[in-house]
Tab-separated table of C-alpha atoms in Angstrom:
chain	number	residue	atom	x	y	z
B	1079	MET	CA	106.202	177.191	38.949
B	1080	ASP	CA	102.842	176.470	37.323
B	1081	PHE	CA	102.132	173.797	34.756
B	1082	SER	CA	98.943	172.852	32.954
B	1083	LEU	CA	97.453	169.693	31.493
B	1084	LEU	CA	94.685	168.901	29.027
B	1085	THR	CA	93.053	165.474	28.776
B	1086	TYR	CA	90.818	164.672	25.811
B	1087	ASN	CA	89.123	161.617	24.345
B	1088	THR	CA	89.252	162.426	20.627
B	1089	LEU	CA	86.447	160.039	19.548
B	1090	LEU	CA	88.396	157.813	17.163
B	1091	ASN	CA	90.602	160.737	16.127
B	1092	ASP	CA	87.652	162.985	15.115
B	1093	ALA	CA	88.666	165.787	17.492
B	1094	VAL	CA	92.314	166.032	16.428
B	1095	SER	CA	91.252	168.670	13.890
B	1096	GLY	CA	89.989	170.833	16.764
B	1097	LEU	CA	93.196	170.743	18.804
B	1098	LYS	CA	94.584	173.868	17.131
B	1099	THR	CA	91.654	175.941	18.387
B	1100	ILE	CA	91.747	174.357	21.845
B	1101	CYS	CA	95.500	174.680	22.325
B	1102	SER	CA	95.664	178.266	21.062
B	1103	SER	CA	93.160	179.318	23.731
B	1104	GLN	CA	94.232	177.080	26.630
B	1105	ARG	CA	97.987	176.588	25.978
B	1106	PRO	CA	98.440	173.412	28.060
B	1107	ASP	CA	101.950	172.193	28.863
B	1108	PHE	CA	100.870	168.557	28.590
B	1109	ILE	CA	98.264	167.000	26.298
B	1110	CYS	CA	96.955	163.524	27.130
B	1111	LEU	CA	94.865	162.111	24.295
B	1112	GLN	CA	92.738	158.981	24.202
B	1113	GLU	CA	91.237	157.216	21.166
B	1114	ILE	CA	93.892	158.756	18.954
B	1115	ASP	CA	94.903	157.088	15.695
B	1116	THR	CA	98.485	156.101	16.528
B	1117	THR	CA	100.043	156.998	13.193
B	1118	THR	CA	102.940	159.296	12.367
B	1119	SER	CA	100.690	161.616	10.355
B	1120	THR	CA	98.378	162.138	13.337
B	1121	PHE	CA	101.272	162.781	15.708
B	1122	GLN	CA	102.738	165.332	13.298
B	1123	LYS	CA	99.460	167.290	13.315
B	1124	VAL	CA	99.798	167.763	17.077
B	1125	GLU	CA	103.528	168.463	16.938
B	1126	ARG	CA	102.918	171.264	14.435
B	1127	LEU	CA	101.091	173.056	17.260
B	1128	GLY	CA	104.394	173.385	19.131
B	1129	TYR	CA	104.382	170.151	21.127
B	1130	LYS	CA	106.543	167.040	21.071
B	1131	LEU	CA	105.344	163.469	21.335
B	1132	ALA	CA	106.627	161.824	24.500
B	1133	ASP	CA	105.250	158.367	23.733
B	1134	TYR	CA	102.104	156.437	22.863
B	1135	SER	CA	100.585	153.015	23.490
B	1136	ASN	CA	97.976	151.090	21.526
B	1137	ALA	CA	94.638	150.084	23.037
B	1138	PHE	CA	92.215	148.641	20.473
B	1139	ILE	CA	91.490	148.190	16.776
B	1140	LYS	CA	88.356	149.535	15.108
B	1141	TYR	CA	87.458	150.020	11.436
B	1142	GLY	CA	90.932	148.792	10.527
B	1143	HIS	CA	92.708	151.523	12.524
B	1144	ILE	CA	94.745	151.149	15.698
B	1145	TYR	CA	93.741	153.580	18.444
B	1146	GLY	CA	95.443	154.273	21.727
B	1147	VAL	CA	96.681	156.946	24.105
B	1148	ALA	CA	99.402	159.501	23.426
B	1149	THR	CA	101.075	162.115	25.604
B	1150	PHE	CA	102.570	165.341	24.241
B	1151	TYR	CA	104.526	168.039	26.093
B	1152	ASN	CA	105.838	171.589	25.820
B	1153	PRO	CA	109.565	171.170	25.005
B	1154	HIS	CA	110.374	174.717	26.110
B	1155	LYS	CA	109.420	173.976	29.726
B	1156	PHE	CA	109.901	170.226	30.094
B	1157	GLU	CA	112.292	167.502	29.047
B	1158	PHE	CA	111.029	163.986	28.368
B	1159	ARG	CA	112.904	161.398	30.416
B	1160	ALA	CA	111.221	157.976	30.297
B	1161	SER	CA	108.044	156.047	29.548
B	1162	LYS	CA	106.452	152.741	30.426
B	1163	VAL	CA	103.439	150.848	29.097
B	1164	ILE	CA	101.258	149.147	31.724
B	1165	LEU	CA	99.072	146.270	30.532
B	1166	LEU	CA	95.566	146.221	31.998
B	1167	PRO	CA	93.352	143.226	32.817
B	1168	LYS	CA	90.381	142.689	30.504
B	1169	GLY	CA	86.709	142.449	31.381
B	1170	LEU	CA	84.529	139.546	30.268
B	1171	LEU	CA	82.683	141.625	27.658
B	1172	GLU	CA	85.971	142.777	26.151
B	1173	MET	CA	87.243	139.208	25.913
B	1174	VAL	CA	84.042	138.114	24.156
B	1175	GLY	CA	84.388	141.066	21.797
B	1176	TYR	CA	87.959	140.131	20.973
B	1177	LEU	CA	86.924	136.561	20.194
B	1178	LEU	CA	84.228	137.778	17.825
B	1179	ARG	CA	86.531	140.225	16.025
B	1180	ILE	CA	89.916	138.551	16.169
B	1181	PHE	CA	89.856	137.058	12.692
B	1182	LYS	CA	88.926	140.393	11.113
B	1183	THR	CA	90.951	142.957	13.002
B	1184	GLY	CA	93.395	141.258	15.338
B	1185	LYS	CA	93.760	141.767	19.051
B	1186	LYS	CA	95.077	144.541	21.283
B	1187	THR	CA	95.307	144.878	25.052
B	1188	ARG	CA	94.221	148.044	26.852
B	1189	THR	CA	97.158	149.882	28.332
B	1190	VAL	CA	98.091	152.843	30.502
B	1191	LEU	CA	100.940	155.084	29.354
B	1192	LYS	CA	103.288	156.316	32.072
B	1193	THR	CA	105.613	159.187	31.153
B	1194	GLU	CA	108.220	161.025	33.211
B	1195	PHE	CA	109.391	164.588	32.603
B	1196	LEU	CA	111.952	166.995	34.034
B	1197	CYS	CA	111.003	170.624	34.619
B	1198	LYS	CA	113.836	172.612	33.027
B	1199	LYS	CA	113.484	175.556	35.406
B	1200	MET	CA	113.018	173.887	38.800
B	1201	LYS	CA	114.524	170.460	38.006
B	1202	ASN	CA	111.443	168.735	39.457
B	1203	LYS	CA	110.367	165.454	37.939
B	1204	VAL	CA	106.706	165.112	36.947
B	1205	ILE	CA	105.036	161.755	36.292
B	1206	ILE	CA	101.865	161.460	34.199
B	1207	TYR	CA	99.697	158.381	33.709
B	1208	ASN	CA	97.513	158.631	30.586
B	1209	ILE	CA	94.522	156.339	31.137
B	1210	HIS	CA	91.672	154.918	29.053
B	1211	LEU	CA	89.764	152.250	30.967
B	1212	SER	CA	87.376	149.680	29.510
B	1213	ALA	CA	84.215	151.124	28.007
B	1214	HIS	CA	82.392	147.783	28.259
B	1215	GLY	CA	81.791	145.901	31.483
B	1216	THR	CA	81.190	146.914	35.081
B	1217	ASN	CA	83.019	149.200	37.461
B	1218	HIS	CA	84.544	146.076	39.012
B	1219	ILE	CA	86.891	145.577	36.053
B	1220	ARG	CA	87.683	149.311	35.966
B	1221	LEU	CA	88.656	149.244	39.641
B	1222	LYS	CA	90.947	146.304	38.869
B	1223	GLN	CA	92.506	148.304	36.043
B	1224	ILE	CA	92.972	151.330	38.303
B	1225	GLN	CA	94.494	149.113	40.985
B	1226	THR	CA	96.985	147.786	38.425
B	1227	THR	CA	97.964	151.381	37.677
B	1228	LEU	CA	98.190	152.306	41.361
B	1229	ASN	CA	100.409	149.302	41.986
B	1230	ASP	CA	102.892	150.911	39.616
B	1231	VAL	CA	102.508	154.267	41.386
B	1232	GLY	CA	103.414	152.451	44.601
B	1233	LEU	CA	106.810	151.624	43.103
B	1234	ILE	CA	107.710	155.337	43.078
B	1235	LYS	CA	109.754	155.842	46.229
B	1236	THR	CA	110.086	159.629	46.193
B	1237	ASN	CA	107.515	162.417	46.458
B	1238	LYS	CA	107.421	163.235	42.761
B	1239	PRO	CA	104.430	165.212	41.467
B	1240	THR	CA	102.186	162.549	39.935
B	1241	ILE	CA	99.086	162.926	37.758
B	1242	LEU	CA	96.566	160.221	36.824
B	1243	THR	CA	94.310	161.443	34.045
B	1244	GLY	CA	92.168	160.346	31.135
B	1245	ASP	CA	88.911	158.615	30.300
B	1246	PHE	CA	88.038	156.426	33.284
B	1247	ASN	CA	84.668	155.358	31.814
B	1248	TYR	CA	83.327	155.486	35.382
B	1249	PRO	CA	79.842	157.039	35.080
B	1250	TYR	CA	78.271	155.871	38.348
B	1251	GLY	CA	79.273	154.732	41.843
B	1252	ARG	CA	82.030	157.320	42.079
B	1253	LYS	CA	82.613	156.710	45.784
B	1254	GLY	CA	84.349	153.440	44.940
B	1255	LEU	CA	86.727	155.256	42.603
B	1256	GLU	CA	87.310	158.121	45.027
B	1257	GLY	CA	87.923	155.748	47.928
B	1258	LEU	CA	90.573	153.810	46.030
B	1259	MET	CA	92.339	156.979	44.907
B	1260	HIS	CA	92.320	158.452	48.417
B	1261	LYS	CA	93.886	155.250	49.713
B	1262	TYR	CA	96.949	156.166	47.652
B	1263	ASP	CA	96.818	159.840	48.730
B	1264	PHE	CA	95.486	161.133	45.410
B	1265	LYS	CA	93.165	164.131	45.331
B	1266	GLU	CA	90.770	164.970	42.520
B	1267	ALA	CA	91.405	168.196	40.620
B	1268	THR	CA	88.139	167.787	38.696
B	1269	ASN	CA	85.805	167.407	41.686
B	1270	LYS	CA	83.776	170.507	40.736
B	1271	ILE	CA	83.138	169.319	37.180
B	1272	LEU	CA	79.751	167.576	37.071
B	1273	PHE	CA	79.816	166.011	33.605
B	1274	THR	CA	82.280	165.599	30.733
B	1275	THR	CA	80.109	164.140	27.963
B	1276	GLU	CA	76.723	164.904	26.426
B	1277	GLY	CA	76.360	161.354	25.124
B	1278	ALA	CA	76.799	161.910	21.379
B	1279	MET	CA	76.761	158.575	19.571
B	1280	ALA	CA	78.859	158.971	16.441
B	1281	HIS	CA	80.481	155.673	15.376
B	1282	TYR	CA	78.035	153.636	17.487
B	1283	THR	CA	76.497	150.495	16.022
B	1284	PHE	CA	72.703	150.296	15.692
B	1285	PHE	CA	72.435	148.189	18.855
B	1286	GLU	CA	74.778	150.501	20.781
B	1287	LYS	CA	72.708	153.522	19.746
B	1288	ILE	CA	69.522	151.963	21.143
B	1289	LEU	CA	71.126	151.183	24.501
B	1290	GLY	CA	73.015	154.475	24.538
B	1291	SER	CA	69.946	156.613	23.896
B	1292	ILE	CA	68.207	155.079	26.919
B	1293	PHE	CA	71.252	155.420	29.165
B	1294	PHE	CA	72.108	158.972	28.098
B	1295	ARG	CA	68.513	160.105	28.559
B	1296	ILE	CA	68.625	158.922	32.173
B	1297	MET	CA	72.139	160.204	32.921
B	1298	ARG	CA	72.060	163.481	30.966
B	1299	HIS	CA	74.367	166.114	32.507
B	1300	ARG	CA	75.546	163.537	35.064
B	1301	LEU	CA	77.934	161.527	32.887
B	1302	LYS	CA	81.383	162.240	34.229
B	1303	LEU	CA	83.886	159.960	32.522
B	1304	ASP	CA	87.052	162.068	32.480
B	1305	TYR	CA	89.090	162.732	35.607
B	1306	ILE	CA	92.343	164.284	36.766
B	1307	PHE	CA	93.847	163.049	40.038
B	1308	TYR	CA	97.065	164.396	41.547
B	1309	LYS	CA	99.512	164.129	44.442
B	1310	ASN	CA	102.693	165.930	45.547
B	1311	CYS	CA	101.713	169.156	43.789
B	1312	GLN	CA	99.075	171.846	44.289
B	1313	SER	CA	95.880	172.041	42.245
B	1314	MET	CA	94.990	175.591	41.265
B	1315	TYR	CA	91.834	174.983	39.226
B	1316	ALA	CA	90.248	172.700	36.642
B	1317	LYS	CA	87.590	173.309	34.020
B	1318	LYS	CA	85.666	171.682	31.208
B	1319	VAL	CA	86.402	173.301	27.840
B	1320	ASN	CA	83.103	173.847	26.033
B	1321	VAL	CA	83.883	172.662	22.516
B	1322	GLN	CA	82.146	169.833	20.700
B	1323	TYR	CA	84.623	168.134	18.414
B	1324	SER	CA	84.136	164.825	20.254
B	1325	ASP	CA	81.554	163.050	22.391
B	1326	HIS	CA	83.738	164.106	25.356
B	1327	TYR	CA	84.683	167.596	26.443
B	1328	PRO	CA	88.377	168.401	26.914
B	1329	VAL	CA	89.290	168.851	30.575
B	1330	TYR	CA	91.992	171.349	31.544
B	1331	ALA	CA	93.766	171.749	34.882
B	1332	MET	CA	96.459	174.022	36.278
B	1333	PHE	CA	98.942	172.905	38.960
B	1334	LYS	CA	101.782	174.390	40.947
B	1335	LEU	CA	105.020	172.582	41.712
B	1336	ILE	CA	105.805	172.730	45.439
């Protein structure tokens, strides 16, 4: 049996309005969203497209709104079984940022959302990790965050189909990321996708726009931030969906249960 997944960084909820168009054309079985406003009204917008919310976890506060990751599923094909929130270590720049903002907006810890589903037809269990790693800091902290997630994967004793997906914020030095994932027998479904963002800078501060314009000019069409890794299932294909509701492109992948 085939199943499909869409991962999408919604740019502080901006792209939620475009999900109807995306889902009507792609029809994913699972939707993993990052930077989504974790409110009931936002979740209801997605559920009106025919999906159910499995769970969500908060990641950070900006402009007085709490943003995080949320995973939705097709209730006709899958049954939601369980979820778990995994707390991630912070980088130095994030800790400094929290100290500067704490009295205005409060403090949140970046998390990974683990969800488990049962395929109604084949009775297979499918595990999905919805990931949004630190945007600030070096790849060293991101590797630590991925390792924390993989430590949880290591607790799974059976050969359940497992997907790690989301915004890894890993724009350079990909061999380090690939090497760590291969160590845990994960393959990349998105290995033929060269870039997943054009570097739009909506919501950036003035200082961030200056730094971003320099970085994006150098890395144009090479900025791959969004990934889908898998194990214990078969990857059929993956593609970047060419819509521009966010500074990221949605990434879609099809798998087969084996």
